[in-house]
PDB file of N, CA and C in Angstrom:
ATOM      1  N   MET A   1    -118.822  32.809  91.129  1.00 90.00           N
ATOM      2  CA  MET A   1    -117.379  32.917  90.888  1.00 90.00           C
ATOM      3  C   MET A   1    -116.476  34.245  90.256  1.00 90.00           C
ATOM      4  N   LEU A   2    -117.517  34.464  89.059  1.00 92.00           N
ATOM      5  CA  LEU A   2    -117.087  35.920  88.575  1.00 92.00           C
ATOM      6  C   LEU A   2    -117.390  37.021  89.372  1.00 92.00           C
ATOM      7  N   LEU A   3    -118.026  37.141  90.360  1.00 94.00           N
ATOM      8  CA  LEU A   3    -118.251  38.097  91.189  1.00 94.00           C
ATOM      9  C   LEU A   3    -117.034  38.026  92.199  1.00 94.00           C
ATOM     10  N   LYS A   4    -116.729  37.108  92.678  1.00 95.00           N
ATOM     11  CA  LYS A   4    -115.905  37.041  93.808  1.00 95.00           C
ATOM     12  C   LYS A   4    -114.273  37.751  93.234  1.00 95.00           C
ATOM     13  N   LEU A   5    -114.069  37.033  91.901  1.00 95.00           N
ATOM     14  CA  LEU A   5    -113.075  37.593  91.081  1.00 95.00           C
ATOM     15  C   LEU A   5    -112.950  39.268  91.170  1.00 95.00           C
ATOM     16  N   ILE A   6    -114.187  39.574  90.612  1.00 96.00           N
ATOM     17  CA  ILE A   6    -114.257  41.031  90.695  1.00 96.00           C
ATOM     18  C   ILE A   6    -114.263  41.908  91.903  1.00 96.00           C
ATOM     19  N   LEU A   7    -114.477  41.386  92.980  1.00 96.00           N
ATOM     20  CA  LEU A   7    -114.366  41.667  94.257  1.00 96.00           C
ATOM     21  C   LEU A   7    -112.922  41.733  94.793  1.00 96.00           C
ATOM     22  N   TRP A   8    -112.206  40.871  94.253  1.00 97.00           N
ATOM     23  CA  TRP A   8    -110.742  40.676  94.973  1.00 97.00           C
ATOM     24  C   TRP A   8    -109.942  41.450  94.311  1.00 97.00           C
ATOM     25  N   GLY A   9    -110.290  41.535  92.755  1.00 97.00           N
ATOM     26  CA  GLY A   9    -109.499  42.524  91.946  1.00 97.00           C
ATOM     27  C   GLY A   9    -110.061  44.125  92.238  1.00 97.00           C
ATOM     28  N   LEU A  10    -110.909  44.326  92.645  1.00 97.00           N
ATOM     29  CA  LEU A  10    -111.225  45.775  93.093  1.00 97.00           C
ATOM     30  C   LEU A  10    -110.686  46.009  94.484  1.00 97.00           C
ATOM     31  N   LEU A  11    -110.820  45.011  95.345  1.00 97.00           N
ATOM     32  CA  LEU A  11    -110.007  45.006  96.874  1.00 97.00           C
ATOM     33  C   LEU A  11    -108.366  45.473  96.439  1.00 97.00           C
ATOM     34  N   ILE A  12    -107.721  44.146  95.630  1.00 97.00           N
ATOM     35  CA  ILE A  12    -106.436  44.654  95.175  1.00 97.00           C
ATOM     36  C   ILE A  12    -106.200  46.014  94.616  1.00 97.00           C
ATOM     37  N   TYR A  13    -107.106  46.614  93.989  1.00 97.00           N
ATOM     38  CA  TYR A  13    -106.871  47.933  92.943  1.00 97.00           C
ATOM     39  C   TYR A  13    -106.764  49.136  94.204  1.00 97.00           C
ATOM     40  N   VAL A  14    -107.849  49.185  95.041  1.00 96.00           N
ATOM     41  CA  VAL A  14    -107.810  49.521  96.005  1.00 96.00           C
ATOM     42  C   VAL A  14    -106.965  49.904  96.967  1.00 96.00           C
ATOM     43  N   ILE A  15    -106.328  48.585  97.382  1.00 96.00           N
ATOM     44  CA  ILE A  15    -104.956  48.628  98.430  1.00 96.00           C
ATOM     45  C   ILE A  15    -103.970  49.353  97.676  1.00 96.00           C
ATOM     46  N   TYR A  16    -103.748  48.964  96.224  1.00 95.00           N
ATOM     47  CA  TYR A  16    -102.410  49.625  95.407  1.00 95.00           C
ATOM     48  C   TYR A  16    -102.734  51.205  95.759  1.00 95.00           C
ATOM     49  N   LYS A  17    -103.833  51.389  95.264  1.00 95.00           N
ATOM     50  CA  LYS A  17    -104.330  52.837  95.079  1.00 95.00           C
ATOM     51  C   LYS A  17    -103.803  53.691  96.404  1.00 95.00           C
ATOM     52  N   VAL A  18    -104.334  53.083  97.593  1.00 93.00           N
ATOM     53  CA  VAL A  18    -103.814  53.461  99.299  1.00 93.00           C
ATOM     54  C   VAL A  18    -102.690  53.509  99.501  1.00 93.00           C
ATOM     55  N   VAL A  19    -101.797  52.363  99.138  1.00 92.00           N
ATOM     56  CA  VAL A  19    -100.309  52.454  99.275  1.00 92.00           C
ATOM     57  C   VAL A  19     -99.443  53.235  98.389  1.00 92.00           C
ATOM     58  N   PHE A  20     -99.858  53.315  97.034  1.00 93.00           N
ATOM     59  CA  PHE A  20     -99.012  54.011  96.304  1.00 93.00           C
ATOM     60  C   PHE A  20     -99.366  55.499  96.391  1.00 93.00           C
ATOM     61  N   GLN A  21    -100.677  55.982  96.736  1.00 94.00           N
ATOM     62  CA  GLN A  21    -101.045  57.424  96.671  1.00 94.00           C
ATOM     63  C   GLN A  21    -101.004  57.923  98.249  1.00 94.00           C
ATOM     64  N   PHE A  22    -101.028  57.063  98.678  1.00 92.00           N
ATOM     65  CA  PHE A  22    -100.988  57.619 100.455  1.00 92.00           C
ATOM     66  C   PHE A  22     -99.743  57.752 101.286  1.00 92.00           C
ATOM     67  N   VAL A  23     -99.845  56.230 101.175  1.00 93.00           N
ATOM     68  CA  VAL A  23     -98.831  55.638 102.219  1.00 93.00           C
ATOM     69  C   VAL A  23     -97.532  55.863 102.118  1.00 93.00           C
ATOM     70  N   LEU A  24     -96.778  55.912 101.093  1.00 94.00           N
ATOM     71  CA  LEU A  24     -95.633  55.879 100.392  1.00 94.00           C
ATOM     72  C   LEU A  24     -95.207  57.737 100.351  1.00 94.00           C
ATOM     73  N   PRO A  25     -96.139  58.463  99.883  1.00 94.00           N
ATOM     74  CA  PRO A  25     -96.046  59.972  99.721  1.00 94.00           C
ATOM     75  C   PRO A  25     -95.700  60.297 101.163  1.00 94.00           C
ATOM     76  N   VAL A  26     -96.589  59.877 101.999  1.00 94.00           N
ATOM     77  CA  VAL A  26     -96.532  60.043 103.553  1.00 94.00           C
ATOM     78  C   VAL A  26     -95.380  59.903 104.383  1.00 94.00           C
ATOM     79  N   PHE A  27     -94.758  58.432 104.181  1.00 94.00           N
ATOM     80  CA  PHE A  27     -93.777  57.984 104.400  1.00 94.00           C
ATOM     81  C   PHE A  27     -92.570  58.887 104.000  1.00 94.00           C
ATOM     82  N   ASN A  28     -92.275  59.132 102.656  1.00 95.00           N
ATOM     83  CA  ASN A  28     -91.055  59.750 102.026  1.00 95.00           C
ATOM     84  C   ASN A  28     -91.178  61.375 102.566  1.00 95.00           C
ATOM     85  N   THR A  29     -92.252  61.868 103.087  1.00 96.00           N
ATOM     86  CA  THR A  29     -92.349  63.528 103.558  1.00 96.00           C
ATOM     87  C   THR A  29     -91.787  63.204 104.971  1.00 96.00           C
ATOM     88  N   THR A  30     -92.232  62.016 105.793  1.00 96.00           N
ATOM     89  CA  THR A  30     -91.743  62.117 106.988  1.00 96.00           C
ATOM     90  C   THR A  30     -90.112  61.943 107.046  1.00 96.00           C
ATOM     91  N   ARG A  31     -89.660  61.181 106.154  1.00 96.00           N
ATOM     92  CA  ARG A  31     -88.294  61.346 105.973  1.00 96.00           C
ATOM     93  C   ARG A  31     -87.572  61.931 105.981  1.00 96.00           C
ATOM     94  N   GLU A  32     -88.136  62.715 104.828  1.00 97.00           N
ATOM     95  CA  GLU A  32     -87.299  64.220 104.438  1.00 97.00           C
ATOM     96  C   GLU A  32     -87.699  65.288 105.859  1.00 97.00           C
ATOM     97  N   LEU A  33     -88.660  65.112 106.170  1.00 97.00           N
ATOM     98  CA  LEU A  33     -88.489  66.129 107.263  1.00 97.00           C
ATOM     99  C   LEU A  33     -87.744  65.845 108.647  1.00 97.00           C
ATOM    100  N   LYS A  34     -87.358  64.669 108.983  1.00 97.00           N
ATOM    101  CA  LYS A  34     -86.557  64.160 109.821  1.00 97.00           C
ATOM    102  C   LYS A  34     -85.309  64.550 109.396  1.00 97.00           C
ATOM    103  N   LYS A  35     -84.769  64.119 107.812  1.00 97.00           N
ATOM    104  CA  LYS A  35     -83.485  64.786 107.698  1.00 97.00           C
ATOM    105  C   LYS A  35     -83.372  66.068 107.672  1.00 97.00           C
ATOM    106  N   GLY A  36     -84.458  66.876 107.391  1.00 96.00           N
ATOM    107  CA  GLY A  36     -83.949  68.551 107.483  1.00 96.00           C
ATOM    108  C   GLY A  36     -84.033  68.822 109.359  1.00 96.00           C
ATOM    109  N   PHE A  37     -84.508  68.269 109.941  1.00 97.00           N
ATOM    110  CA  PHE A  37     -84.478  68.913 111.377  1.00 97.00           C
ATOM    111  C   PHE A  37     -82.982  68.493 111.659  1.00 97.00           C
ATOM    112  N   ARG A  38     -82.926  66.742 111.277  1.00 97.00           N
ATOM    113  CA  ARG A  38     -81.442  66.447 111.943  1.00 97.00           C
ATOM    114  C   ARG A  38     -80.243  67.597 111.517  1.00 97.00           C
ATOM    115  N   GLU A  39     -80.103  68.231 110.116  1.00 97.00           N
ATOM    116  CA  GLU A  39     -79.517  68.969 109.635  1.00 97.00           C
ATOM    117  C   GLU A  39     -79.623  70.110 110.545  1.00 97.00           C
ATOM    118  N   MET A  40     -80.888  70.416 110.666  1.00 97.00           N
ATOM    119  CA  MET A  40     -80.655  71.904 111.369  1.00 97.00           C
ATOM    120  C   MET A  40     -80.272  71.696 112.998  1.00 97.00           C
ATOM    121  N   GLN A  41     -80.959  70.644 113.514  1.00 97.00           N
ATOM    122  CA  GLN A  41     -79.908  70.622 114.875  1.00 97.00           C
ATOM    123  C   GLN A  41     -78.372  70.270 114.867  1.00 97.00           C
ATOM    124  N   GLN A  42     -77.793  70.016 113.982  1.00 97.00           N
ATOM    125  CA  GLN A  42     -76.443  69.751 113.537  1.00 97.00           C
ATOM    126  C   GLN A  42     -76.197  71.344 113.334  1.00 97.00           C
ATOM    127  N   LYS A  43     -76.492  72.233 112.840  1.00 97.00           N
ATOM    128  CA  LYS A  43     -76.239  73.274 112.434  1.00 97.00           C
ATOM    129  C   LYS A  43     -76.312  73.838 113.656  1.00 97.00           C
ATOM    130  N   MET A  44     -77.126  74.118 114.549  1.00 96.00           N
ATOM    131  CA  MET A  44     -77.395  74.827 115.819  1.00 96.00           C
ATOM    132  C   MET A  44     -76.317  74.294 116.701  1.00 96.00           C
ATOM    133  N   ASN A  45     -76.127  73.092 116.640  1.00 96.00           N
ATOM    134  CA  ASN A  45     -74.999  72.410 117.880  1.00 96.00           C
ATOM    135  C   ASN A  45     -73.681  73.292 117.643  1.00 96.00           C
ATOM    136  N   GLU A  46     -73.366  73.250 115.866  1.00 95.00           N
ATOM    137  CA  GLU A  46     -72.276  73.945 115.668  1.00 95.00           C
ATOM    138  C   GLU A  46     -72.217  75.331 115.929  1.00 95.00           C
ATOM    139  N   GLN A  47     -72.785  75.931 115.769  1.00 94.00           N
ATOM    140  CA  GLN A  47     -73.136  77.167 115.937  1.00 94.00           C
ATOM    141  C   GLN A  47     -72.899  77.727 117.493  1.00 94.00           C
ATOM    142  N   MET A  48     -73.651  76.694 118.683  1.00 93.00           N
ATOM    143  CA  MET A  48     -73.460  76.948 119.783  1.00 93.00           C
ATOM    144  C   MET A  48     -72.048  76.349 120.402  1.00 93.00           C
ATOM    145  N   LYS A  49     -71.458  75.597 119.965  1.00 93.00           N
ATOM    146  CA  LYS A  49     -69.872  75.262 120.088  1.00 93.00           C
ATOM    147  C   LYS A  49     -68.973  76.521 119.638  1.00 93.00           C
ATOM    148  N   GLN A  50     -69.568  77.086 118.678  1.00 91.00           N
ATOM    149  CA  GLN A  50     -68.343  78.363 118.047  1.00 91.00           C
ATOM    150  C   GLN A  50     -68.813  79.553 119.158  1.00 91.00           C
ATOM    151  N   GLN A  51     -69.781  79.486 119.504  1.00 90.00           N
ATOM    152  CA  GLN A  51     -70.174  80.773 120.159  1.00 90.00           C
ATOM    153  C   GLN A  51     -69.568  80.568 121.608  1.00 90.00           C
ATOM    154  N   GLN A  52     -69.438  79.049 121.903  1.00 88.00           N
ATOM    155  CA  GLN A  52     -68.867  78.915 123.526  1.00 88.00           C
ATOM    156  C   GLN A  52     -67.400  78.951 123.127  1.00 88.00           C
ATOM    157  N   GLN A  53     -66.609  78.692 122.065  1.00 86.00           N
ATOM    158  CA  GLN A  53     -65.493  78.930 121.895  1.00 86.00           C
ATOM    159  C   GLN A  53     -64.984  80.638 121.725  1.00 86.00           C
ATOM    160  N   ALA A  54     -65.861  81.242 121.055  1.00 83.00           N
ATOM    161  CA  ALA A  54     -65.562  82.678 120.748  1.00 83.00           C
ATOM    162  C   ALA A  54     -65.680  83.033 122.575  1.00 83.00           C
ATOM    163  N   THR A  55     -66.444  82.928 123.187  1.00 83.00           N
ATOM    164  CA  THR A  55     -66.545  83.603 124.601  1.00 83.00           C
ATOM    165  C   THR A  55     -65.761  83.048 125.575  1.00 83.00           C
ATOM    166  N   THR A  56     -65.052  81.782 125.149  1.00 79.00           N
ATOM    167  CA  THR A  56     -64.305  81.032 126.336  1.00 79.00           C
ATOM    168  C   THR A  56     -62.595  82.030 125.573  1.00 79.00           C
ATOM    169  N   ALA A  57     -62.497  82.249 124.423  1.00 75.00           N
ATOM    170  CA  ALA A  57     -61.288  82.826 124.003  1.00 75.00           C
ATOM    171  C   ALA A  57     -61.279  84.332 124.365  1.00 75.00           C
ATOM    172  N   THR A  58     -62.356  85.089 124.476  1.00 74.00           N
ATOM    173  CA  THR A  58     -62.382  86.275 125.128  1.00 74.00           C
ATOM    174  C   THR A  58     -62.208  86.870 126.331  1.00 74.00           C
ATOM    175  N   GLN A  59     -62.561  85.759 127.129  1.00 65.00           N
ATOM    176  CA  GLN A  59     -62.760  86.012 128.686  1.00 65.00           C
ATOM    177  C   GLN A  59     -61.310  85.856 129.305  1.00 65.00           C
ATOM    178  N   PRO A  60     -60.988  86.540 130.241  1.00 60.00           N
ATOM    179  CA  PRO A  60     -59.388  86.583 130.510  1.00 60.00           C
ATOM    180  C   PRO A  60     -59.194  84.829 131.596  1.00 60.00           C
ATOM    181  N   GLN A  61     -58.094  84.394 131.347  1.00 59.00           N
ATOM    182  CA  GLN A  61     -58.024  83.001 131.817  1.00 59.00           C
ATOM    183  C   GLN A  61     -57.715  83.329 133.507  1.00 59.00           C
ATOM    184  N   ALA A  62     -57.464  84.259 134.037  1.00 60.00           N
ATOM    185  CA  ALA A  62     -57.278  84.489 135.605  1.00 60.00           C
ATOM    186  C   ALA A  62     -58.168  85.221 136.127  1.00 60.00           C
ATOM    187  N   PRO A  63     -58.479  85.199 136.900  1.00 60.00           N
ATOM    188  CA  PRO A  63     -59.571  86.207 137.776  1.00 60.00           C
ATOM    189  C   PRO A  63     -58.862  87.498 137.844  1.00 60.00           C
ATOM    190  N   LYS A  64     -60.001  88.741 138.064  1.00 67.00           N
ATOM    191  CA  LYS A  64     -58.978  89.734 138.450  1.00 67.00           C
ATOM    192  C   LYS A  64     -59.283  89.732 139.581  1.00 67.00           C
ATOM    193  N   GLU A  65     -58.052  90.512 140.443  1.00 68.00           N
ATOM    194  CA  GLU A  65     -57.920  90.477 142.111  1.00 68.00           C
ATOM    195  C   GLU A  65     -58.576  91.969 142.367  1.00 68.00           C
ATOM    196  N   PRO A  66     -59.264  92.222 143.031  1.00 67.00           N
ATOM    197  CA  PRO A  66     -59.983  93.797 143.535  1.00 67.00           C
ATOM    198  C   PRO A  66     -59.072  94.566 143.544  1.00 67.00           C
ATOM    199  N   VAL A  67     -59.156  95.803 143.343  1.00 71.00           N
ATOM    200  CA  VAL A  67     -57.925  96.880 143.260  1.00 71.00           C
ATOM    201  C   VAL A  67     -57.839  97.422 144.532  1.00 71.00           C
ATOM    202  N   GLY A  68     -58.945  98.084 145.122  1.00 71.00           N
ATOM    203  CA  GLY A  68     -59.370  98.518 146.371  1.00 71.00           C
ATOM    204  C   GLY A  68     -60.530  98.192 146.926  1.00 71.00           C
ATOM    205  N   GLU A  69     -60.509  99.219 147.936  1.00 76.00           N
ATOM    206  CA  GLU A  69     -61.699  99.088 148.740  1.00 76.00           C
ATOM    207  C   GLU A  69     -62.583 100.183 148.154  1.00 76.00           C
ATOM    208  N   TYR A  70     -64.065 100.314 148.338  1.00 74.00           N
ATOM    209  CA  TYR A  70     -64.975 100.811 147.688  1.00 74.00           C
ATOM    210  C   TYR A  70     -65.258 102.139 148.849  1.00 74.00           C
ATOM    211  N   ILE A  71     -65.035 103.493 148.112  1.00 73.00           N
ATOM    212  CA  ILE A  71     -65.415 104.505 149.088  1.00 73.00           C
ATOM    213  C   ILE A  71     -66.835 105.358 148.492  1.00 73.00           C
ATOM    214  N   ASP A  72     -67.570 105.747 149.526  1.00 76.00           N
ATOM    215  CA  ASP A  72     -68.341 106.580 149.076  1.00 76.00           C
ATOM    216  C   ASP A  72     -68.166 108.120 148.456  1.00 76.00           C
ATOM    217  N   PHE A  73     -69.117 108.249 147.707  1.00 75.00           N
ATOM    218  CA  PHE A  73     -68.636 109.617 147.197  1.00 75.00           C
ATOM    219  C   PHE A  73     -69.673 110.570 147.941  1.00 75.00           C
ATOM    220  N   GLU A  74     -68.802 111.478 148.609  1.00 78.00           N
ATOM    221  CA  GLU A  74     -69.808 112.533 149.253  1.00 78.00           C
ATOM    222  C   GLU A  74     -69.254 113.804 148.299  1.00 78.00           C
ATOM    223  N   GLU A  75     -70.499 114.323 147.923  1.00 77.00           N
ATOM    224  CA  GLU A  75     -70.253 116.133 147.527  1.00 77.00           C
ATOM    225  C   GLU A  75     -69.690 116.931 148.268  1.00 77.00           C
ATOM    226  N   VAL A  76     -68.822 117.739 148.183  1.00 77.00           N
ATOM    227  CA  VAL A  76     -68.486 119.119 148.874  1.00 77.00           C
ATOM    228  C   VAL A  76     -68.681 120.072 148.206  1.00 77.00           C
ATOM    229  N   LYS A  77     -69.589 120.965 149.272  1.00 71.00           N
ATOM    230  CA  LYS A  77     -69.965 122.649 148.567  1.00 71.00           C
ATOM    231  C   LYS A  77     -69.007 123.789 149.115  1.00 71.00           C
TER     232      LYS A  77
END
C-alpha cells in the first residue's frame, strides 16, 4: 500500500516536471515564433503593396506610340 502511494506520487511528480519544464516552454516558444512570422509576413505584404503602388504611379498611363521606322546606320567614308 505504501509502495503504491510512493509510486503514484513519483509518477505525478514526473508528469508535473515534464509538463511545466518541457511542454509549456515549447508551446510558448512555438506561439511566439508563429506570432513573429505572422508579423514579418504582414510587413513584407505591406512593402510589396507600397512597391507596386510606386511602380504603377511612375509608369505612364497611356502606351507610347512608335515615333517612326528604324533605319540602319551606315558609316560614310
